[in-house]
Structure formats: C-alpha cells, structure tokens
mmCIF file of C-alpha atoms in Angstrom:
data_model
loop_
_atom_site.group_PDB
_atom_site.id
_atom_site.type_symbol
_atom_site.label_atom_id
_atom_site.label_comp_id
_atom_site.label_asym_id
_atom_site.label_seq_id
_atom_site.Cartn_x
_atom_site.Cartn_y
_atom_site.Cartn_z
ATOM 1 C CA MET A 1 45.839 -33.641 -59.534
ATOM 2 C CA TYR A 2 42.562 -32.347 -61.246
ATOM 3 C CA GLU A 3 40.910 -34.351 -63.861
ATOM 4 C CA TYR A 4 39.227 -31.515 -65.936
ATOM 5 C CA LYS A 5 40.863 -29.960 -68.965
ATOM 6 C CA ILE A 6 40.643 -26.853 -71.129
ATOM 7 C CA HIS A 7 38.733 -27.706 -74.198
ATOM 8 C CA GLY A 8 38.995 -24.964 -76.906
ATOM 9 C CA ASN A 9 38.753 -21.295 -76.226
ATOM 10 C CA GLY A 10 35.674 -20.728 -75.003
ATOM 11 C CA ILE A 11 34.416 -19.486 -71.255
ATOM 12 C CA HIS A 12 35.892 -21.845 -68.916
ATOM 13 C CA PHE A 13 35.781 -21.593 -64.848
ATOM 14 C CA LEU A 14 39.276 -22.538 -63.741
ATOM 15 C CA THR A 15 40.825 -22.861 -60.455
ATOM 16 C CA SER A 16 44.690 -22.911 -59.737
ATOM 17 C CA THR A 17 46.060 -23.839 -56.118
ATOM 18 C CA VAL A 18 49.217 -23.276 -54.606
ATOM 19 C CA VAL A 19 50.874 -26.722 -53.404
ATOM 20 C CA ASN A 20 50.224 -27.628 -49.875
ATOM 21 C CA TRP A 21 47.513 -24.851 -49.800
ATOM 22 C CA VAL A 22 50.504 -22.313 -48.749
ATOM 23 C CA ASP A 23 48.973 -18.778 -48.600
ATOM 24 C CA VAL A 24 50.999 -16.743 -50.347
ATOM 25 C CA PHE A 25 48.581 -14.006 -51.756
ATOM 26 C CA THR A 26 48.170 -12.871 -48.254
ATOM 27 C CA ARG A 27 51.245 -10.767 -49.244
ATOM 28 C CA PRO A 28 50.017 -7.911 -51.696
ATOM 29 C CA ARG A 29 53.161 -8.157 -54.047
ATOM 30 C CA TYR A 30 52.279 -11.646 -55.018
ATOM 31 C CA ALA A 31 48.568 -10.696 -55.853
ATOM 32 C CA GLU A 32 49.682 -7.911 -57.621
ATOM 33 C CA LEU A 33 51.767 -10.221 -59.575
ATOM 34 C CA ILE A 34 48.877 -12.620 -60.468
ATOM 35 C CA ILE A 35 46.950 -8.945 -61.689
ATOM 36 C CA GLU A 36 50.041 -7.927 -63.859
ATOM 37 C CA SER A 37 50.761 -11.659 -65.390
ATOM 38 C CA LEU A 38 46.643 -11.541 -66.239
ATOM 39 C CA ALA A 39 47.024 -8.170 -67.789
ATOM 40 C CA HIS A 40 50.234 -9.124 -69.957
ATOM 41 C CA CYS A 41 48.244 -12.446 -71.206
ATOM 42 C CA GLN A 42 45.027 -9.890 -72.031
ATOM 43 C CA ARG A 43 47.584 -7.521 -74.220
ATOM 44 C CA GLU A 44 49.796 -10.062 -75.677
ATOM 45 C CA LYS A 45 47.894 -13.502 -76.179
ATOM 46 C CA GLY A 46 44.262 -12.540 -76.154
ATOM 47 C CA LEU A 47 43.124 -13.596 -73.102
ATOM 48 C CA LEU A 48 39.393 -12.777 -72.023
ATOM 49 C CA VAL A 49 39.083 -12.188 -68.493
ATOM 50 C CA HIS A 50 35.368 -12.286 -67.419
ATOM 51 C CA ALA A 51 35.656 -12.596 -63.668
ATOM 52 C CA TYR A 52 38.397 -13.592 -60.905
ATOM 53 C CA VAL A 53 39.250 -13.757 -57.140
ATOM 54 C CA ILE A 54 42.889 -14.207 -55.905
ATOM 55 C CA MET A 55 42.195 -16.033 -52.188
ATOM 56 C CA SER A 56 44.923 -16.755 -49.836
ATOM 57 C CA ASN A 57 46.385 -19.953 -51.672
ATOM 58 C CA HIS A 58 44.519 -20.369 -54.867
ATOM 59 C CA ILE A 59 42.753 -18.188 -57.763
ATOM 60 C CA HIS A 60 39.443 -18.719 -59.302
ATOM 61 C CA LEU A 61 39.161 -17.727 -63.063
ATOM 62 C CA VAL A 62 36.231 -17.342 -65.469
ATOM 63 C CA VAL A 63 38.238 -16.753 -69.214
ATOM 64 C CA SER A 64 37.769 -17.429 -72.446
ATOM 65 C CA SER A 65 40.461 -16.365 -75.381
ATOM 66 C CA LYS A 66 39.947 -14.536 -78.857
ATOM 67 C CA GLY A 67 43.822 -15.411 -79.605
ATOM 68 C CA ASP A 68 46.199 -17.829 -78.176
ATOM 69 C CA ARG A 69 44.884 -21.367 -77.323
ATOM 70 C CA LEU A 70 43.601 -21.121 -73.844
ATOM 71 C CA SER A 71 45.283 -23.910 -72.230
ATOM 72 C CA SER A 72 48.709 -22.655 -73.844
ATOM 73 C CA ILE A 73 47.880 -19.010 -72.193
ATOM 74 C CA ILE A 74 46.946 -20.435 -69.074
ATOM 75 C CA ARG A 75 50.047 -22.798 -69.110
ATOM 76 C CA ASP A 76 52.129 -19.885 -69.682
ATOM 77 C CA PHE A 77 50.904 -17.892 -67.171
ATOM 78 C CA LYS A 78 51.052 -20.507 -64.595
ATOM 79 C CA GLN A 79 54.976 -21.104 -65.524
ATOM 80 C CA PHE A 80 55.667 -17.312 -65.260
ATOM 81 C CA THR A 81 53.790 -16.671 -62.199
ATOM 82 C CA ALA A 82 55.564 -19.864 -60.339
ATOM 83 C CA ARG A 83 58.977 -18.986 -61.455
ATOM 84 C CA SER A 84 58.259 -15.358 -60.358
ATOM 85 C CA ILE A 85 57.092 -15.845 -57.019
ATOM 86 C CA VAL A 86 59.291 -18.499 -56.073
ATOM 87 C CA ASN A 87 62.455 -16.195 -57.119
ATOM 88 C CA ASP A 88 60.845 -13.446 -55.325
ATOM 89 C CA ILE A 89 60.320 -15.245 -52.000
ATOM 90 C CA ARG A 90 64.111 -16.376 -52.259
ATOM 91 C CA LYS A 91 65.370 -13.161 -52.854
ATOM 92 C CA LYS A 92 63.178 -11.019 -50.591
ATOM 93 C CA THR A 93 62.855 -10.598 -46.622
ATOM 94 C CA GLU A 94 60.003 -13.108 -46.316
ATOM 95 C CA SER A 95 59.178 -14.117 -42.395
ATOM 96 C CA ARG A 96 58.165 -17.820 -43.489
ATOM 97 C CA LYS A 97 60.770 -17.992 -46.314
ATOM 98 C CA GLU A 98 62.436 -21.299 -45.218
ATOM 99 C CA TRP A 99 59.408 -23.186 -44.889
ATOM 100 C CA ILE A 100 57.495 -21.821 -47.850
ATOM 101 C CA ILE A 101 60.379 -22.950 -50.069
ATOM 102 C CA SER A 102 60.751 -26.325 -48.269
ATOM 103 C CA GLN A 103 57.009 -26.765 -49.082
ATOM 104 C CA PHE A 104 57.539 -26.223 -53.195
ATOM 105 C CA GLU A 105 60.880 -27.876 -53.200
ATOM 106 C CA THR A 106 59.163 -31.058 -51.441
ATOM 107 C CA GLU A 107 56.576 -31.011 -53.856
ATOM 108 C CA ALA A 108 59.078 -30.691 -56.804
ATOM 109 C CA SER A 109 60.874 -33.790 -55.690
ATOM 110 C CA LYS A 110 57.789 -35.593 -56.145
ATOM 111 C CA ASN A 111 57.285 -34.441 -59.808
ATOM 112 C CA PRO A 112 59.946 -35.596 -62.304
ATOM 113 C CA LYS A 113 59.051 -32.619 -64.647
ATOM 114 C CA VAL A 114 59.932 -29.946 -61.939
ATOM 115 C CA ARG A 115 63.451 -29.209 -61.131
ATOM 116 C CA HIS A 116 63.545 -26.992 -58.289
ATOM 117 C CA ALA A 117 60.268 -25.802 -56.649
ATOM 118 C CA GLN A 118 56.826 -26.499 -57.710
ATOM 119 C CA PHE A 119 54.001 -23.507 -57.181
ATOM 120 C CA TRP A 120 51.134 -24.597 -58.141
ATOM 121 C CA GLN A 121 49.305 -27.988 -58.056
ATOM 122 C CA VAL A 122 49.398 -30.092 -61.063
ATOM 123 C CA GLY A 123 46.573 -29.585 -63.576
ATOM 124 C CA ASN A 124 43.902 -26.995 -63.819
ATOM 125 C CA MET A 125 40.502 -27.586 -62.409
ATOM 126 C CA ALA A 126 38.779 -26.583 -65.539
ATOM 127 C CA LYS A 127 34.897 -26.824 -66.345
ATOM 128 C CA GLN A 128 33.728 -25.416 -69.753
ATOM 129 C CA CYS A 129 31.027 -23.009 -69.163
ATOM 130 C CA PHE A 130 28.110 -24.687 -71.363
ATOM 131 C CA SER A 131 25.245 -22.056 -70.538
ATOM 132 C CA GLU A 132 24.512 -18.742 -69.134
ATOM 133 C CA SER A 133 22.883 -20.066 -65.856
ATOM 134 C CA PHE A 134 26.104 -22.145 -65.292
ATOM 135 C CA THR A 135 28.273 -19.229 -65.829
ATOM 136 C CA ARG A 136 26.216 -17.050 -63.609
ATOM 137 C CA GLN A 137 26.504 -19.617 -60.926
ATOM 138 C CA LYS A 138 30.581 -19.755 -61.311
ATOM 139 C CA VAL A 139 30.610 -16.034 -61.543
ATOM 140 C CA GLN A 140 28.867 -15.858 -58.173
ATOM 141 C CA TYR A 141 30.541 -18.478 -56.803
ATOM 142 C CA ILE A 142 33.810 -16.410 -57.144
ATOM 143 C CA HIS A 143 32.459 -13.291 -55.880
ATOM 144 C CA GLN A 144 31.028 -14.681 -52.745
ATOM 145 C CA ASN A 145 34.833 -16.816 -51.903
ATOM 146 C CA PRO A 146 36.025 -13.945 -50.067
ATOM 147 C CA VAL A 147 32.436 -13.270 -47.951
ATOM 148 C CA ARG A 148 32.483 -17.077 -47.366
ATOM 149 C CA SER A 149 35.975 -16.890 -45.983
ATOM 150 C CA ARG A 150 34.958 -13.897 -43.897
ATOM 151 C CA MET A 151 37.518 -11.273 -45.217
ATOM 152 C CA VAL A 152 34.888 -8.926 -46.236
ATOM 153 C CA TYR A 153 30.591 -8.608 -46.092
ATOM 154 C CA GLU A 154 30.134 -7.681 -49.303
ATOM 155 C CA PRO A 155 31.675 -8.817 -52.426
ATOM 156 C CA HIS A 156 32.629 -5.604 -54.206
ATOM 157 C CA HIS A 157 34.843 -4.839 -51.050
ATOM 158 C CA TYR A 158 37.378 -7.423 -51.629
ATOM 159 C CA VAL A 159 40.353 -5.936 -53.632
ATOM 160 C CA TRP A 160 41.588 -8.797 -55.710
ATOM 161 C CA SER A 161 38.107 -9.629 -57.324
ATOM 162 C CA SER A 162 35.985 -8.854 -60.620
ATOM 163 C CA ALA A 163 33.063 -8.145 -58.255
ATOM 164 C CA GLN A 164 34.003 -4.541 -57.795
ATOM 165 C CA ASP A 165 33.421 -4.539 -62.007
ATOM 166 C CA TYR A 166 30.533 -6.221 -61.778
ATOM 167 C CA ALA A 167 29.006 -3.727 -58.886
ATOM 168 C CA GLY A 168 29.968 -0.845 -61.210
ATOM 169 C CA SER A 169 33.330 0.342 -60.316
ATOM 170 C CA GLN A 170 36.661 -0.905 -61.494
ATOM 171 C CA GLY A 171 39.146 -3.543 -60.042
ATOM 172 C CA PRO A 172 42.587 -3.554 -60.623
ATOM 173 C CA LEU A 173 42.184 -5.764 -63.631
ATOM 174 C CA ALA A 174 40.082 -4.924 -66.918
ATOM 175 C CA VAL A 175 37.553 -7.679 -67.314
ATOM 176 C CA GLU A 176 35.246 -8.200 -70.003
ATOM 177 C CA LEU A 177 31.664 -8.360 -68.272
ATOM 178 C CA LEU A 178 29.359 -11.079 -69.092
ATOM 179 C CA TRP A 179 26.481 -9.078 -68.692
#
C-alpha cells in the first residue's frame, strides 16, 4: 500500500497500478475506457489532466482540480474504471479471463472492503508537485515510460500518452499543458 496521499487540489503526480501487475491495458478497449473516464471527470468534476500515460498494467497522471476535491475525483475514477473493466472482462471473450478474474478475486479476498474483485492496488502513489522543476521531471518521466519499456523509440509515438500534446499534436485525451 502506498503511503503517499493527495493533499488539496493542486498539481499531483499519481500512479495507480493494477493488482498483481496484471497487464489488462494491452487491450485497447480498456485503455479507451480509462481515456473516456478521465474525459468524463474533466467535463463533470473539474479534473485537469496535465500529463498521462497508460502502460500495460499501470497509469501515471499529473493532475489537479478546479472543481471537486482531487482525492474524491480519483477515488470515483478508480471505482468506476475497476467496476467497468472487471464487468467487461467477465462478459467478453478474453483469452485470459479465468486467470485475470482469479487474480482480482484473490486480492479481493484479502481486503474486507472489497466484495467481489479488486482491480487497482489499494491507495495512490501520490506526490504533490511543489515546484516547476519537480513537475517537469515527473512529466518527462511519464512521457519516457513507453520508451524505457521499449514500446516506442520516441515518446510522442505512443498512443496512450500526453507526449503527443506536448510535441504539438493531439492525443486521445485533451490535456491542460503546463508549458
């Protein structure tokens, strides 16, 4: 469990990881669900997404809020995406369905607050961005993640990332550029 917490609505670097590092975001429909859910939070809850990347089994965000409490937005986002993705896996043809669901159910059995399946690891790895240099470091870290993982050679070539926006193009999710 992460010890870091969200403090206020200011800019934070967040990491959310799928339990047991299950690589569900290799399926585009689940990455699209993350994008759609973030877009909903932008429209309806005042979430400001400054940078993001969706990797195979975790997401990184640099976010703030101009509306609802940031911690509440992220809590609701994680609850919705967890429920939606688990339900989709149960209903759709997924070659690894039994294994994936067993991973989620095993984790749920360890947590009295979860009834059926646990998708996200408990907590948020949240760090408040207290300076421009720290924030730049985190945005660069996010954008370099697919490069370090050898998924692409250039950050802006990765579909599920705001690196495209920072390179002057437009990615699948509108972002509030920081510079």
